[in-house]
Coordinates of C-alpha atoms in Angstrom, one line a residue:
M23 CA -26.9 47.9 -0.9
T24 CA -29.7 50.4 -1.2
Q25 CA -31.0 51.6 2.2
T26 CA -34.7 51.2 3.0
N27 CA -37.0 54.3 2.8
F28 CA -40.1 54.7 5.0
L29 CA -43.4 56.3 4.2
V30 CA -45.9 56.6 7.0
L31 CA -49.5 57.5 6.1
I32 CA -51.8 58.3 9.1
T33 CA -55.4 59.4 9.5
D34 CA -57.0 61.0 12.5
Q35 CA -59.9 59.4 14.5
H36 CA -60.4 56.5 12.1
H37 CA -62.5 53.4 13.1
A38 CA -60.4 50.3 12.4
D39 CA -63.1 48.5 10.5
W40 CA -63.8 51.4 8.1
L41 CA -61.7 50.2 5.2
G42 CA -62.5 47.9 2.3
C43 CA -59.7 45.6 3.3
S44 CA -61.1 45.3 6.8
G45 CA -64.4 44.1 5.4
H46 CA -66.5 47.3 5.4
P47 CA -69.4 46.7 3.1
V48 CA -69.8 50.3 1.9
V49 CA -66.7 52.5 2.3
K50 CA -64.5 52.4 -0.8
T51 CA -60.7 52.5 -0.1
P52 CA -59.0 50.8 -3.2
N53 CA -55.6 52.4 -2.6
I54 CA -55.4 51.4 1.0
D55 CA -56.7 48.0 0.1
R56 CA -53.9 47.5 -2.4
L57 CA -51.4 48.4 0.3
A58 CA -52.9 45.6 2.4
Q59 CA -52.6 43.2 -0.5
R60 CA -48.9 44.2 -0.8
G61 CA -48.2 43.7 2.9
V62 CA -49.6 42.6 6.2
R63 CA -52.8 43.9 7.8
F64 CA -52.8 43.8 11.6
S65 CA -56.4 43.3 12.7
N66 CA -55.7 43.4 16.5
F67 CA -53.6 46.6 16.6
N68 CA -54.3 49.0 19.5
V69 CA -53.3 52.4 20.6
A70 CA -51.2 53.3 23.6
S71 CA -53.9 55.9 24.4
P72 CA -57.1 56.6 22.5
V73 CA -56.4 60.4 22.4
C74 CA -54.7 62.4 19.6
M75 CA -51.7 64.0 21.3
P76 CA -50.7 61.2 23.8
N77 CA -50.8 58.5 21.2
R78 CA -48.9 60.4 18.5
A79 CA -46.2 61.0 21.1
S80 CA -46.2 57.3 21.8
L81 CA -45.9 56.6 18.1
F82 CA -42.8 58.7 17.8
T83 CA -41.1 57.7 21.1
G84 CA -42.2 54.1 21.5
R85 CA -43.1 55.0 25.1
Y86 CA -46.3 55.2 27.2
P87 CA -47.9 58.6 27.8
S88 CA -47.3 58.3 31.6
V89 CA -43.6 58.1 30.7
H90 CA -43.0 60.4 27.8
G91 CA -45.0 63.2 29.5
L92 CA -47.6 64.1 26.9
R93 CA -50.4 62.5 29.0
Y94 CA -53.5 64.2 27.7
N95 CA -54.4 66.7 25.0
G96 CA -53.1 70.2 25.8
C97 CA -49.8 68.9 27.2
L98 CA -46.7 68.8 25.1
L99 CA -43.9 66.4 24.2
P100 CA -40.7 67.7 25.9
Q101 CA -38.1 68.8 23.3
S102 CA -35.7 66.8 25.4
A103 CA -37.5 63.6 24.4
N104 CA -35.8 61.5 21.7
T105 CA -37.9 60.0 18.9
F106 CA -37.2 57.3 16.5
V107 CA -37.0 60.0 13.8
D108 CA -34.0 61.4 15.7
V109 CA -32.4 58.1 15.4
L110 CA -33.1 57.9 11.6
R111 CA -31.8 61.4 11.2
Q112 CA -28.6 60.7 13.1
A113 CA -28.1 57.7 10.8
G114 CA -28.3 59.9 7.7
Y115 CA -31.9 59.8 6.7
A116 CA -33.7 62.8 5.2
T117 CA -36.7 63.4 7.5
A118 CA -39.9 65.2 6.6
T119 CA -43.4 65.6 8.2
I120 CA -46.3 66.9 6.1
G121 CA -49.7 67.4 7.7
K122 CA -50.9 67.2 11.2
S123 CA -48.2 66.8 13.9
H124 CA -50.0 67.6 17.2
L125 CA -47.0 67.1 19.5
Q126 CA -47.7 70.6 20.8
P127 CA -51.0 72.4 21.4
F128 CA -52.4 74.1 18.3
T129 CA -55.2 76.2 19.8
A130 CA -55.1 79.5 21.7
R131 CA -57.7 78.4 24.3
D132 CA -56.7 78.1 27.9
A133 CA -57.1 74.8 29.6
T134 CA -60.2 74.4 31.7
S135 CA -59.2 71.5 33.9
F136 CA -57.4 71.6 37.3
K137 CA -58.6 75.1 37.9
D138 CA -59.6 74.2 41.5
F139 CA -56.0 73.6 42.4
E140 CA -54.5 76.4 44.4
A141 CA -50.7 76.6 43.8
G142 CA -48.3 78.0 46.3
V143 CA -45.2 80.0 45.6
I144 CA -44.0 77.4 43.2
E145 CA -46.8 76.1 40.9
E146 CA -45.6 72.9 39.4
A147 CA -43.5 69.8 40.5
W148 CA -41.1 70.5 37.6
K149 CA -39.1 73.6 36.9
P150 CA -40.2 75.4 33.7
D151 CA -38.8 74.0 30.4
A152 CA -37.3 76.8 28.4
G153 CA -38.1 75.2 25.0
D154 CA -40.2 76.8 22.4
Y155 CA -43.6 75.0 22.6
G156 CA -45.7 77.4 20.6
Q157 CA -44.6 76.2 17.1
E158 CA -48.0 74.8 16.3
A159 CA -49.9 77.7 17.9
P160 CA -52.3 79.6 15.6
D161 CA -50.6 83.1 16.1
R162 CA -47.4 81.8 14.5
Y163 CA -49.2 81.5 11.2
D164 CA -51.2 84.8 11.1
A165 CA -48.7 86.7 9.0
A166 CA -48.4 86.5 5.3
G167 CA -45.7 84.3 3.8
R168 CA -44.5 81.1 5.5
Y169 CA -43.7 80.7 9.2
T170 CA -40.3 79.0 9.7
I171 CA -40.4 76.2 12.2
R172 CA -37.2 75.6 14.2
T173 CA -35.7 72.3 13.1
P174 CA -35.0 69.6 13.8
Y175 CA -38.6 69.4 15.0
Y176 CA -38.7 66.1 17.0
G177 CA -36.2 64.7 14.5
F178 CA -37.8 66.3 11.3
D179 CA -35.7 68.6 9.1
H180 CA -38.6 69.4 6.8
V181 CA -41.9 70.5 8.4
D182 CA -45.1 71.4 6.5
M183 CA -47.6 71.9 9.3
V184 CA -51.3 71.5 9.2
T185 CA -53.2 72.1 12.4
A186 CA -56.8 71.7 13.6
H187 CA -59.6 70.1 11.5
G188 CA -62.2 70.6 8.8
D189 CA -62.5 74.0 7.2
R190 CA -60.7 75.6 10.2
A191 CA -57.4 73.8 9.5
G192 CA -54.4 76.1 10.2
G193 CA -50.6 76.1 10.0
H194 CA -48.7 76.3 6.8
Y195 CA -51.8 75.1 5.0
Q196 CA -53.7 78.2 6.2
Q197 CA -51.0 80.5 4.9
W198 CA -51.1 78.7 1.5
F199 CA -54.9 78.7 1.4
K200 CA -55.1 82.5 1.9
E201 CA -52.6 83.0 -0.9
Q202 CA -54.6 80.7 -3.3
A203 CA -58.0 82.0 -2.5
P204 CA -58.5 85.8 -2.6
N205 CA -62.1 85.2 -1.3
W206 CA -60.8 83.1 1.6
R207 CA -62.9 85.1 4.2
E208 CA -66.1 84.2 2.3
L209 CA -65.0 80.5 2.1
L210 CA -64.4 80.4 5.9
D211 CA -67.6 82.2 6.8
R212 CA -70.0 79.6 8.2
A213 CA -72.9 81.6 6.9
N214 CA -71.9 80.7 3.4
Q215 CA -72.1 76.9 3.8
L216 CA -73.6 75.2 0.8
P217 CA -77.2 73.9 0.9
H218 CA -77.8 70.5 2.3
T219 CA -80.4 68.4 4.2
Y220 CA -78.2 66.9 6.9
T221 CA -79.3 67.7 10.5
C222 CA -76.7 65.7 12.5
Y223 CA -74.5 67.6 15.0
Q224 CA -71.3 69.1 13.4
A225 CA -72.4 68.4 9.8
Y226 CA -71.3 71.4 7.8
R227 CA -71.1 71.7 4.0
T228 CA -68.0 73.7 3.4
P229 CA -67.8 75.9 0.3
I230 CA -64.1 75.2 0.1
P231 CA -63.5 73.4 -3.2
E232 CA -61.7 70.0 -3.2
E233 CA -58.5 71.3 -4.6
L234 CA -58.2 73.9 -1.8
Y235 CA -59.1 71.5 1.0
H236 CA -56.3 70.3 3.3
T237 CA -56.4 66.7 2.2
S238 CA -55.5 67.8 -1.3
Y239 CA -52.8 70.2 0.0
I240 CA -51.2 67.4 2.0
R241 CA -51.3 65.1 -1.1
N242 CA -49.7 67.7 -3.3
Q243 CA -47.0 68.7 -0.8
A244 CA -46.1 65.0 -0.1
A245 CA -45.9 64.2 -3.8
D246 CA -43.7 67.2 -4.5
W247 CA -41.3 66.2 -1.7
L248 CA -41.1 62.7 -3.0
C249 CA -40.4 63.9 -6.5
R250 CA -37.4 65.9 -5.1
Q251 CA -36.0 62.7 -3.7
A252 CA -35.8 61.0 -7.1
D253 CA -32.1 61.9 -7.8
S254 CA -31.0 61.6 -4.1
E255 CA -28.9 58.7 -2.8
Q256 CA -30.0 59.7 0.8
P257 CA -32.6 57.4 2.3
F258 CA -35.7 59.1 3.6
F259 CA -38.4 58.9 6.2
L260 CA -41.7 60.8 5.3
F261 CA -44.6 61.1 7.7
V262 CA -47.8 62.1 5.9
S263 CA -50.6 62.9 8.4
F264 CA -54.2 63.7 7.3
P265 CA -56.5 65.6 9.8
D266 CA -59.6 63.7 8.6
P267 CA -61.9 61.8 9.1
H268 CA -62.0 63.6 12.5
H269 CA -65.1 65.7 13.1
P270 CA -66.6 68.1 12.0
F271 CA -68.3 66.2 9.3
N272 CA -67.5 68.3 6.3
P273 CA -66.1 66.5 3.2
P274 CA -65.8 69.0 0.3
G275 CA -67.1 68.8 -3.2
K276 CA -68.2 65.4 -4.6
Y277 CA -67.2 63.7 -1.3
W278 CA -70.1 65.3 0.5
D279 CA -72.9 63.3 -1.2
M280 CA -70.8 60.3 -2.4
Y281 CA -72.5 58.1 0.2
D282 CA -76.1 57.7 1.1
P283 CA -76.8 57.6 4.9
E284 CA -79.5 54.9 4.3
N285 CA -76.7 52.5 3.2
F286 CA -75.1 52.4 6.7
T287 CA -76.1 50.3 9.6
V288 CA -75.8 51.6 13.2
G289 CA -73.8 49.1 15.4
T290 CA -74.4 47.9 18.9
P291 CA -77.3 50.0 20.4
Y292 CA -77.4 51.4 23.9
S293 CA -80.3 49.1 24.6
A294 CA -78.2 46.0 24.1
H295 CA -76.2 46.6 27.4
T296 CA -77.4 44.4 30.3
A297 CA -75.8 46.9 32.8
P298 CA -74.7 50.1 31.1
P299 CA -71.6 51.5 32.9
P300 CA -71.8 54.9 34.5
P301 CA -70.2 56.9 31.6
L302 CA -72.7 55.4 29.2
Q303 CA -75.6 56.0 31.6
Y304 CA -74.5 59.7 32.0
T305 CA -74.2 60.3 28.3
R306 CA -77.6 58.7 27.8
E307 CA -79.2 61.0 30.4
Q308 CA -77.7 64.0 28.6
F309 CA -79.1 62.8 25.3
E310 CA -82.6 62.3 26.8
Q311 CA -82.5 65.8 28.2
G312 CA -81.6 67.2 24.9
R313 CA -78.2 68.5 26.0
L314 CA -75.4 68.9 23.5
P315 CA -71.7 68.8 24.7
E316 CA -70.1 72.0 26.0
T317 CA -67.4 71.8 23.4
P318 CA -67.3 70.0 20.0
Q319 CA -64.6 67.6 21.3
I320 CA -66.8 65.8 23.9
A321 CA -68.4 62.4 23.1
F322 CA -72.2 62.5 22.8
M323 CA -75.1 60.2 22.1
A324 CA -77.2 60.6 18.9
E325 CA -80.3 59.1 17.3
D326 CA -79.8 56.5 14.6
R327 CA -80.7 58.9 11.7
H328 CA -78.0 61.4 12.8
I329 CA -75.4 58.6 13.3
R330 CA -76.1 57.3 9.7
E331 CA -75.6 60.9 8.4
A332 CA -72.3 61.2 10.3
M333 CA -71.3 57.8 8.9
A334 CA -71.9 58.8 5.3
L335 CA -70.0 62.1 5.7
S336 CA -67.1 60.2 7.5
A337 CA -67.0 57.8 4.6
G338 CA -66.7 60.7 2.2
M339 CA -63.7 62.0 4.1
I340 CA -62.1 58.5 4.2
T341 CA -62.5 58.0 0.4
M342 CA -61.0 61.5 -0.2
I343 CA -58.0 60.4 1.9
D344 CA -57.8 57.2 0.0
D345 CA -57.7 59.1 -3.3
A346 CA -55.0 61.3 -1.9
I347 CA -53.0 58.3 -0.8
G348 CA -53.3 57.0 -4.3
G349 CA -51.6 60.3 -5.5
V350 CA -48.9 60.0 -2.9
L351 CA -48.1 56.4 -3.9
E352 CA -48.1 57.3 -7.6
A353 CA -45.5 60.1 -6.8
L354 CA -43.5 57.5 -4.9
K355 CA -43.5 55.2 -8.0
Q356 CA -42.5 58.2 -10.2
S357 CA -39.6 58.9 -8.0
G358 CA -38.2 55.4 -8.6
K359 CA -38.2 54.7 -4.9
Y360 CA -41.3 52.5 -4.6
D361 CA -39.5 49.2 -4.5
D362 CA -37.1 50.4 -1.8
T363 CA -39.8 51.9 0.5
V364 CA -41.7 50.4 3.4
V365 CA -45.2 51.9 3.5
L366 CA -47.2 52.0 6.8
F367 CA -50.8 53.0 7.2
T368 CA -52.4 53.6 10.6
S369 CA -54.5 56.1 12.6
D370 CA -54.0 57.8 15.9
H371 CA -57.2 56.5 17.5
G372 CA -60.7 55.3 16.7
D373 CA -64.2 56.7 17.0
Y374 CA -67.3 55.4 18.7
L375 CA -69.1 56.0 15.4
G376 CA -72.4 54.7 16.6
D377 CA -71.1 52.2 19.1
S378 CA -73.8 52.2 21.8
N379 CA -75.2 55.2 20.0
L380 CA -72.1 57.3 20.9
M381 CA -70.1 59.5 18.6
L382 CA -66.5 60.7 18.8
K383 CA -64.2 59.4 21.7
G384 CA -64.0 59.6 25.4
A385 CA -63.2 58.0 28.7
W386 CA -65.3 54.9 28.2
A387 CA -62.9 52.2 27.1
R388 CA -64.1 50.5 24.0
P389 CA -62.5 48.6 21.0
S390 CA -64.1 51.2 18.7
I391 CA -61.7 53.8 20.0
N392 CA -58.8 51.7 21.1
R393 CA -58.3 49.5 18.0
V394 CA -57.0 51.2 14.9
P395 CA -55.9 50.1 11.4
F396 CA -52.3 49.2 10.8
I397 CA -50.8 48.0 7.5
W398 CA -47.1 47.2 7.0
A399 CA -46.3 47.0 3.3
D400 CA -42.7 45.9 2.9
P401 CA -41.0 44.7 -0.3
R402 CA -39.1 42.2 1.8
A403 CA -42.1 41.0 4.0
P404 CA -45.0 38.6 3.3
R405 CA -47.9 39.8 1.2
G406 CA -51.6 39.7 1.6
L407 CA -51.6 38.4 5.1
E408 CA -53.6 39.2 8.2
D409 CA -51.9 39.3 11.6
T410 CA -54.3 38.8 14.5
A411 CA -51.8 39.0 17.4
L412 CA -52.0 41.9 19.9
S413 CA -49.8 44.8 18.9
S414 CA -49.6 48.5 19.8
T415 CA -48.8 51.9 18.5
L416 CA -45.8 51.6 20.9
D417 CA -44.4 49.0 18.5
I418 CA -44.1 51.3 15.4
A419 CA -40.9 53.0 16.5
P420 CA -38.9 49.9 17.3
T421 CA -40.2 48.1 14.2
I422 CA -39.1 50.9 11.9
L423 CA -35.7 51.1 13.6
D424 CA -35.3 47.3 13.4
R425 CA -36.1 47.4 9.7
A426 CA -33.6 50.1 9.2
G427 CA -30.9 48.1 11.0
L428 CA -30.7 50.6 13.8
R429 CA -30.6 50.0 17.6
P430 CA -33.3 51.8 19.6
Y431 CA -32.4 54.1 22.5
F432 CA -32.5 52.9 26.1
G433 CA -36.0 53.2 27.6
I434 CA -38.1 52.4 24.6
Q435 CA -41.1 50.3 25.6
G436 CA -42.5 49.0 22.4
R437 CA -41.3 45.8 20.6
S438 CA -40.4 45.1 17.0
L439 CA -43.1 43.5 15.0
L440 CA -40.7 42.0 12.5
P441 CA -40.4 38.6 14.3
Q442 CA -44.2 38.3 14.0
L443 CA -44.0 38.7 10.2
G444 CA -41.8 35.6 10.2
G445 CA -44.3 33.6 12.2
G446 CA -43.2 34.6 15.7
H447 CA -45.5 35.1 18.7
G448 CA -47.1 38.4 19.5
R449 CA -47.9 39.9 22.9
E450 CA -49.9 37.9 25.4
E451 CA -51.3 41.1 26.9
L452 CA -51.3 44.8 26.3
L453 CA -51.8 47.9 28.4
I454 CA -53.8 50.9 27.2
E455 CA -53.7 54.2 29.1
F456 CA -56.3 57.0 29.1
N457 CA -55.9 60.3 30.9
D458 CA -58.5 63.0 30.4
S459 CA -57.9 66.7 30.7
G460 CA -61.4 67.7 31.8
Y461 CA -64.5 66.5 33.7
R462 CA -66.4 64.6 31.1
M463 CA -68.8 61.7 30.7
G464 CA -69.9 61.9 34.3
F465 CA -66.5 62.0 35.9
M466 CA -67.2 64.9 38.3
N467 CA -64.6 64.8 41.0
S468 CA -61.5 64.5 38.8
P469 CA -60.7 63.9 35.2
A470 CA -60.9 60.2 34.2
R471 CA -57.8 58.0 34.6
V472 CA -58.3 54.6 33.0
R473 CA -56.1 51.6 32.6
T474 CA -57.2 48.8 30.3
L475 CA -55.6 45.3 30.0
L476 CA -56.2 43.4 26.8
T477 CA -55.5 39.7 26.3
D478 CA -56.6 37.5 23.4
R479 CA -59.8 36.7 25.4
W480 CA -60.4 39.4 27.9
Q481 CA -60.7 43.1 28.3
L482 CA -60.3 44.5 31.8
S483 CA -60.8 48.3 32.5
V484 CA -60.1 50.0 35.8
Y485 CA -61.2 53.6 36.5
H486 CA -59.3 55.4 39.1
G487 CA -61.3 56.3 42.2
Q488 CA -64.4 54.4 41.1
R489 CA -65.9 51.4 42.8
W490 CA -67.0 49.9 39.5
G491 CA -65.0 48.5 36.7
E492 CA -65.5 46.5 33.5
L493 CA -64.6 42.9 32.5
Y494 CA -65.6 41.5 29.1
D495 CA -65.1 38.1 27.5
R496 CA -63.9 39.1 24.0
H497 CA -64.8 35.6 22.6
A498 CA -68.3 35.0 24.1
D499 CA -69.3 38.7 24.0
P500 CA -67.5 40.4 21.1
Q501 CA -69.8 43.4 21.3
Q502 CA -69.0 43.9 25.0
V503 CA -72.5 44.4 26.3
N504 CA -72.3 42.0 29.2
N505 CA -70.1 43.3 31.9
V506 CA -69.1 40.5 34.2
W507 CA -67.0 42.6 36.6
D508 CA -69.4 41.8 39.5
V509 CA -70.5 38.3 38.5
P510 CA -69.1 35.9 41.2
D511 CA -68.3 33.2 38.8
Y512 CA -65.8 35.6 37.1
H513 CA -64.1 36.9 40.2
P514 CA -61.1 34.5 39.8
V515 CA -60.6 35.8 36.3
R516 CA -60.9 39.4 37.5
S517 CA -58.3 38.7 40.2
E518 CA -55.9 37.2 37.8
L519 CA -56.3 40.0 35.3
M520 CA -55.9 42.7 38.0
E521 CA -52.6 41.1 39.0
R522 CA -51.5 41.1 35.4
L523 CA -52.6 44.7 35.0
M524 CA -50.6 45.7 38.2
H525 CA -47.5 44.1 36.7
Q526 CA -48.0 46.0 33.4
V527 CA -48.4 49.3 35.2
I528 CA -45.3 48.6 37.4
G529 CA -43.4 47.8 34.2
T530 CA -44.1 51.2 32.7
M531 CA -41.6 52.9 35.0
D532 CA -39.2 55.1 33.0
E533 CA -35.8 53.2 32.9
S534 CA -34.1 56.2 31.2
P535 CA -31.6 57.6 32.0
R536 CA -29.5 54.7 33.2
A537 CA -27.3 55.0 36.3
N538 CA -23.8 56.1 35.3
R539 CA -22.1 55.3 38.6
Q540 CA -22.5 53.0 41.5
A541 CA -24.1 54.5 44.6

């Protein structure tokens, strides 16, 4: 019997509703839509954490950030951590990752948080880990040629690395880009951007042509790798990760002006909130004072015109990715492996993308950043269905292992989604963690620590050290503009949900490793 192959396609910072199959009225994603027609689209799929690095580590380990150790951006996934890719590799799979990994830091900038902590003779609670955690760092890719990553890299034997975003993407892609473009310095010089009329923050019209942009590079590298599997009897797992539609807003070539900003509608406005929570109030004050964020990664508020511009450019990046996915799927068909391959599509987190006039992502817990697309296209599963049950990025690892007929390791915290495909019940509640690495969105005394509990009807968010919280009725208030945390009639609901949240948090304790002897 032929073993099942797996192809995972993932975007970065992709609002769950921004797909044709999710009902978006403007964005064109025909290839992803066909995947949904071939499989099951999960419309209530949520992250373990709405931050790049922690959620990617949760995807690979099936464990919460507070357990696997990569709690916020700038940390790293310990090389002692097992991933489900390790399990596949041990079972004989060929394993490859092409594109963004982000399980280790990929900038050379020092962290700015926790600088007020004065360490003693010993600085940290853990002894230093002697592993090599600079394999995504920019200096590794400065030299000509191709930097060789030590493998297996979290289970992957083949690694084609793309780091960072936009026209500043690095890694193996950067080395290839410099070889392909003798004028690469001119193409990377911001002074040479192409003419345009956009004025939104971080809109930049790159002179890099489409065929040299990282989305095209990832498409071509993935297609080549798949073609090499045509004559192999070995099953494979391929992870294809696109850095877009993450900001900056700079789709290349025809994708820049593919969409008209006037065709987009800004969602729930700031003014709709009956009692804006402190992070939203703080960001509004910054906006009214004309202050831009200290770094490009911090959430900010924008006027409607600028949001529509960012939407149009984000749509261009999404359609470019969709076109690239079409090329990858065509290569899969040409390899003869299409009918034996499960294809997954998801994203690492969402984007406010105009929600309450905000852009990017941050400590304020919202469905726009917590909910992500997820499609499971399986030759042996139902087709063209929508699954509305609560599910999580944590569930990807155990679901793939279940489909491959392999037992997960002890300590995995996700659950297989395969029983749901057969009509089984989903989760009754779901925990989402958020840990910030800096003082942002008005959190002045310490970086934000947020725990959110989702049920079919309710969203409860608790902010560590704060006297306020959030409680929303997801049925009566789907836009979540009426916070009933302090409304007396809802105190019994709040108490019940707080107790359920407490049990969820207690349940995240790391059970691994098991005791090997009696005390």
